[in-house]
Amino acid sequence: MKKNHALFALLLIAGAGHAQADFNLEATVSQCAACHGSEGIPADAQYPIIWGQEFFYLYTQLKDYASERRSNPIMSPMASQFSREQMKQIAQYFSEMQWPEIQVTVQEGDDKLAQRAITGGQCSACHGKWEGDSRIPRLAGQQPGYLEKTMLDFKNEIRMNAPDKISTMQQLTDAQIEALSRYLGSLR
């Protein structure tokens, strides 16, 4: 059994080394489009918009996926194949793209619930005007499904790569998180 694990580990290492040696930015970002969209709008509402996102934030998330500080069955194995330099190239590529506009329908009362969540969670202390700033991701115009899943993952201690978000999200009700997700997604 230990031999199988050792062989598997060696194959993974060899595969990662091969992927690093054969790195092609254009081919890599075209693979990203399968989920994140060829025009910047993701295929699934729970996938984030990465076109136009902050460089350092994207780079950090790739590192976190690779180290499994942020775990995802698709992104973790994919990110672990890249060197830090390759991650920087990928992050740079997407950070230079234009943020796409999505259509979001807010519900009656979302603004009030969202404002209560923003004030209670002190969200704007870091996120400011929601447009991102280096290490802080852009939230304005982000997919509401992704925002809701992310906030719930922090609240339920599933996502662990930003511990300060856990206590912040645990202060919010699920209804506030849902309204806040739609509110932020509707911002331009």
mmCIF file of C-alpha atoms in Angstrom:
data_model
loop_
_atom_site.group_PDB
_atom_site.id
_atom_site.type_symbol
_atom_site.label_atom_id
_atom_site.label_comp_id
_atom_site.label_asym_id
_atom_site.label_seq_id
_atom_site.Cartn_x
_atom_site.Cartn_y
_atom_site.Cartn_z
ATOM 1 C CA MET A 1 0.000 0.000 0.000
ATOM 2 C CA LYS A 2 2.818 2.416 0.888
ATOM 3 C CA LYS A 3 4.478 1.597 -2.452
ATOM 4 C CA ASN A 4 1.302 2.637 -4.278
ATOM 5 C CA HIS A 5 1.177 5.958 -2.409
ATOM 6 C CA ALA A 6 4.869 6.593 -3.113
ATOM 7 C CA LEU A 7 4.418 5.745 -6.801
ATOM 8 C CA PHE A 8 1.370 7.999 -7.009
ATOM 9 C CA ALA A 9 3.285 10.859 -5.344
ATOM 10 C CA LEU A 10 6.161 10.427 -7.795
ATOM 11 C CA LEU A 11 3.764 10.478 -10.750
ATOM 12 C CA LEU A 12 2.163 13.676 -9.439
ATOM 13 C CA ILE A 13 5.541 15.335 -8.988
ATOM 14 C CA ALA A 14 6.681 14.228 -12.437
ATOM 15 C CA GLY A 15 3.412 15.436 -13.955
ATOM 16 C CA ALA A 16 3.699 18.819 -12.238
ATOM 17 C CA GLY A 17 7.283 19.193 -13.401
ATOM 18 C CA HIS A 18 6.249 18.285 -16.927
ATOM 19 C CA ALA A 19 3.376 20.805 -16.792
ATOM 20 C CA GLN A 20 5.767 23.503 -15.591
ATOM 21 C CA ALA A 21 8.280 22.762 -18.347
ATOM 22 C CA ASP A 22 5.568 22.822 -21.039
ATOM 23 C CA PHE A 23 3.772 25.912 -19.713
ATOM 24 C CA ASN A 24 1.941 27.885 -22.376
ATOM 25 C CA LEU A 25 0.030 30.894 -21.056
ATOM 26 C CA GLU A 26 -2.392 31.021 -23.974
ATOM 27 C CA ALA A 27 -3.288 27.336 -23.648
ATOM 28 C CA THR A 28 -3.609 27.655 -19.875
ATOM 29 C CA VAL A 29 -5.992 30.616 -19.947
ATOM 30 C CA SER A 30 -8.084 28.896 -22.622
ATOM 31 C CA GLN A 31 -8.508 26.001 -20.160
ATOM 32 C CA CYS A 32 -9.635 28.517 -17.516
ATOM 33 C CA ALA A 33 -12.344 29.696 -19.923
ATOM 34 C CA ALA A 34 -14.089 26.328 -19.688
ATOM 35 C CA CYS A 35 -15.392 27.377 -16.261
ATOM 36 C CA HIS A 36 -14.694 31.106 -16.025
ATOM 37 C CA GLY A 37 -16.032 31.926 -19.508
ATOM 38 C CA SER A 38 -14.390 32.852 -22.785
ATOM 39 C CA GLU A 39 -15.912 36.339 -22.509
ATOM 40 C CA GLY A 40 -15.331 36.611 -18.770
ATOM 41 C CA ILE A 41 -18.774 35.441 -17.677
ATOM 42 C CA PRO A 42 -18.531 32.080 -15.891
ATOM 43 C CA ALA A 43 -20.408 28.994 -17.059
ATOM 44 C CA ASP A 44 -21.885 28.457 -13.582
ATOM 45 C CA ALA A 45 -23.358 31.047 -11.220
ATOM 46 C CA GLN A 46 -21.176 29.734 -8.385
ATOM 47 C CA TYR A 47 -17.929 30.363 -10.299
ATOM 48 C CA PRO A 48 -16.281 33.765 -9.869
ATOM 49 C CA ILE A 49 -15.626 36.370 -12.502
ATOM 50 C CA ILE A 50 -11.845 36.580 -12.744
ATOM 51 C CA TRP A 51 -11.533 38.923 -15.731
ATOM 52 C CA GLY A 52 -10.404 42.289 -14.369
ATOM 53 C CA GLN A 53 -9.961 40.986 -10.822
ATOM 54 C CA GLU A 54 -7.036 42.316 -8.784
ATOM 55 C CA PHE A 55 -3.640 40.810 -9.743
ATOM 56 C CA PHE A 56 -2.353 40.152 -6.239
ATOM 57 C CA TYR A 57 -5.678 38.692 -5.123
ATOM 58 C CA LEU A 58 -5.718 36.267 -8.085
ATOM 59 C CA TYR A 59 -2.105 35.288 -7.491
ATOM 60 C CA THR A 60 -2.757 34.678 -3.782
ATOM 61 C CA GLN A 61 -5.807 32.539 -4.523
ATOM 62 C CA LEU A 62 -3.798 30.393 -6.950
ATOM 63 C CA LYS A 63 -1.122 29.910 -4.271
ATOM 64 C CA ASP A 64 -3.805 29.088 -1.694
ATOM 65 C CA TYR A 65 -5.406 26.521 -4.017
ATOM 66 C CA ALA A 66 -2.003 24.945 -4.737
ATOM 67 C CA SER A 67 -1.189 24.638 -1.016
ATOM 68 C CA GLU A 68 -4.803 23.660 -0.220
ATOM 69 C CA ARG A 69 -5.202 26.586 2.175
ATOM 70 C CA ARG A 70 -8.249 27.028 -0.063
ATOM 71 C CA SER A 71 -9.459 23.638 -1.180
ATOM 72 C CA ASN A 72 -11.392 22.902 -4.346
ATOM 73 C CA PRO A 73 -11.535 19.589 -6.248
ATOM 74 C CA ILE A 74 -10.920 21.345 -9.593
ATOM 75 C CA MET A 75 -8.747 24.328 -8.722
ATOM 76 C CA SER A 76 -6.416 22.740 -6.164
ATOM 77 C CA PRO A 77 -4.938 20.067 -8.479
ATOM 78 C CA MET A 78 -4.822 22.530 -11.370
ATOM 79 C CA ALA A 79 -3.041 25.280 -9.421
ATOM 80 C CA SER A 80 -0.570 22.846 -7.895
ATOM 81 C CA GLN A 81 0.868 22.240 -11.377
ATOM 82 C CA PHE A 82 2.109 25.813 -11.722
ATOM 83 C CA SER A 83 5.236 27.494 -10.418
ATOM 84 C CA ARG A 84 4.845 30.827 -8.639
ATOM 85 C CA GLU A 85 6.110 32.606 -11.758
ATOM 86 C CA GLN A 86 3.477 30.867 -13.875
ATOM 87 C CA MET A 87 0.796 31.776 -11.322
ATOM 88 C CA LYS A 88 1.903 35.405 -11.604
ATOM 89 C CA GLN A 89 1.606 35.242 -15.395
ATOM 90 C CA ILE A 90 -1.912 33.818 -15.152
ATOM 91 C CA ALA A 91 -2.943 36.408 -12.558
ATOM 92 C CA GLN A 92 -1.457 39.217 -14.652
ATOM 93 C CA TYR A 93 -3.289 38.030 -17.758
ATOM 94 C CA PHE A 94 -6.700 38.003 -16.075
ATOM 95 C CA SER A 95 -6.117 41.214 -14.131
ATOM 96 C CA GLU A 96 -5.568 43.057 -17.426
ATOM 97 C CA MET A 97 -8.877 41.910 -18.927
ATOM 98 C CA GLN A 98 -11.967 44.113 -18.810
ATOM 99 C CA TRP A 99 -14.471 43.277 -16.066
ATOM 100 C CA PRO A 100 -17.648 41.959 -17.762
ATOM 101 C CA GLU A 101 -21.107 43.229 -16.916
ATOM 102 C CA ILE A 102 -23.662 40.743 -15.674
ATOM 103 C CA GLN A 103 -27.390 41.121 -15.159
ATOM 104 C CA VAL A 104 -28.519 40.791 -11.549
ATOM 105 C CA THR A 105 -32.045 41.143 -10.258
ATOM 106 C CA VAL A 106 -32.301 42.468 -6.723
ATOM 107 C CA GLN A 107 -35.333 41.689 -4.630
ATOM 108 C CA GLU A 108 -37.420 44.094 -2.616
ATOM 109 C CA GLY A 109 -35.709 44.704 0.714
ATOM 110 C CA ASP A 110 -32.227 43.627 -0.491
ATOM 111 C CA ASP A 111 -30.827 47.139 -0.139
ATOM 112 C CA LYS A 112 -31.954 47.447 3.491
ATOM 113 C CA LEU A 113 -30.707 43.959 4.477
ATOM 114 C CA ALA A 114 -27.438 44.470 2.603
ATOM 115 C CA GLN A 115 -26.782 47.823 4.261
ATOM 116 C CA ARG A 116 -27.451 46.280 7.672
ATOM 117 C CA ALA A 117 -24.996 43.466 6.857
ATOM 118 C CA ILE A 118 -22.374 45.914 5.572
ATOM 119 C CA THR A 119 -22.627 48.035 8.705
ATOM 120 C CA GLY A 120 -22.750 45.102 11.128
ATOM 121 C CA GLY A 121 -19.918 43.235 9.452
ATOM 122 C CA GLN A 122 -17.892 46.391 8.827
ATOM 123 C CA CYS A 123 -17.372 45.110 5.273
ATOM 124 C CA SER A 124 -16.569 48.480 3.743
ATOM 125 C CA ALA A 125 -13.653 48.956 6.161
ATOM 126 C CA CYS A 126 -11.616 46.672 3.872
ATOM 127 C CA HIS A 127 -13.666 46.469 0.694
ATOM 128 C CA GLY A 128 -14.249 50.233 0.412
ATOM 129 C CA LYS A 129 -16.248 50.973 -2.705
ATOM 130 C CA TRP A 130 -16.297 47.284 -3.693
ATOM 131 C CA GLU A 131 -13.964 47.717 -6.689
ATOM 132 C CA GLY A 132 -10.939 45.918 -5.241
ATOM 133 C CA ASP A 133 -7.495 47.076 -4.255
ATOM 134 C CA SER A 134 -4.463 44.818 -4.630
ATOM 135 C CA ARG A 135 -5.098 42.166 -1.956
ATOM 136 C CA ILE A 136 -8.783 42.988 -1.683
ATOM 137 C CA PRO A 137 -10.981 41.420 -4.380
ATOM 138 C CA ARG A 138 -13.453 43.349 -6.465
ATOM 139 C CA LEU A 139 -16.965 42.479 -5.327
ATOM 140 C CA ALA A 140 -18.999 44.980 -7.385
ATOM 141 C CA GLY A 141 -20.588 43.112 -10.280
ATOM 142 C CA GLN A 142 -19.406 39.690 -9.067
ATOM 143 C CA GLN A 143 -21.621 36.635 -9.527
ATOM 144 C CA PRO A 144 -24.199 36.635 -6.688
ATOM 145 C CA GLY A 145 -24.153 32.822 -6.535
ATOM 146 C CA TYR A 146 -20.391 32.850 -6.050
ATOM 147 C CA LEU A 147 -20.560 35.622 -3.439
ATOM 148 C CA GLU A 148 -23.261 33.809 -1.476
ATOM 149 C CA LYS A 149 -21.392 30.484 -1.584
ATOM 150 C CA THR A 150 -18.149 32.189 -0.534
ATOM 151 C CA MET A 151 -19.739 34.032 2.384
ATOM 152 C CA LEU A 152 -21.522 30.880 3.552
ATOM 153 C CA ASP A 153 -18.287 28.894 3.234
ATOM 154 C CA PHE A 154 -16.593 31.429 5.528
ATOM 155 C CA LYS A 155 -19.558 31.455 7.915
ATOM 156 C CA ASN A 156 -19.598 27.648 8.131
ATOM 157 C CA GLU A 157 -15.790 27.423 8.387
ATOM 158 C CA ILE A 158 -15.414 25.556 5.117
ATOM 159 C CA ARG A 159 -13.184 28.187 3.535
ATOM 160 C CA MET A 160 -10.263 28.849 5.843
ATOM 161 C CA ASN A 161 -7.791 31.018 3.913
ATOM 162 C CA ALA A 162 -9.018 34.333 5.378
ATOM 163 C CA PRO A 163 -9.751 33.749 9.088
ATOM 164 C CA ASP A 164 -10.980 37.293 9.717
ATOM 165 C CA LYS A 165 -13.850 36.646 7.301
ATOM 166 C CA ILE A 166 -15.091 33.729 9.384
ATOM 167 C CA SER A 167 -16.024 35.839 12.397
ATOM 168 C CA THR A 168 -17.400 38.581 10.141
ATOM 169 C CA MET A 169 -19.688 36.203 8.253
ATOM 170 C CA GLN A 170 -20.794 34.428 11.428
ATOM 171 C CA GLN A 171 -22.352 37.733 12.533
ATOM 172 C CA LEU A 172 -24.650 37.743 9.489
ATOM 173 C CA THR A 173 -27.860 35.830 8.955
ATOM 174 C CA ASP A 174 -28.250 33.680 5.845
ATOM 175 C CA ALA A 175 -30.922 36.145 4.628
ATOM 176 C CA GLN A 176 -28.453 39.042 4.984
ATOM 177 C CA ILE A 177 -25.797 37.084 3.088
ATOM 178 C CA GLU A 178 -28.229 36.298 0.281
ATOM 179 C CA ALA A 179 -29.353 39.943 0.010
ATOM 180 C CA LEU A 180 -25.772 41.211 0.225
ATOM 181 C CA SER A 181 -24.765 38.850 -2.596
ATOM 182 C CA ARG A 182 -27.453 40.218 -4.915
ATOM 183 C CA TYR A 183 -26.738 43.810 -3.859
ATOM 184 C CA LEU A 184 -22.993 43.525 -4.569
ATOM 185 C CA GLY A 185 -23.614 41.677 -7.825
ATOM 186 C CA SER A 186 -25.887 44.499 -9.013
ATOM 187 C CA LEU A 187 -23.237 47.217 -8.470
ATOM 188 C CA ARG A 188 -21.372 48.490 -11.540
#
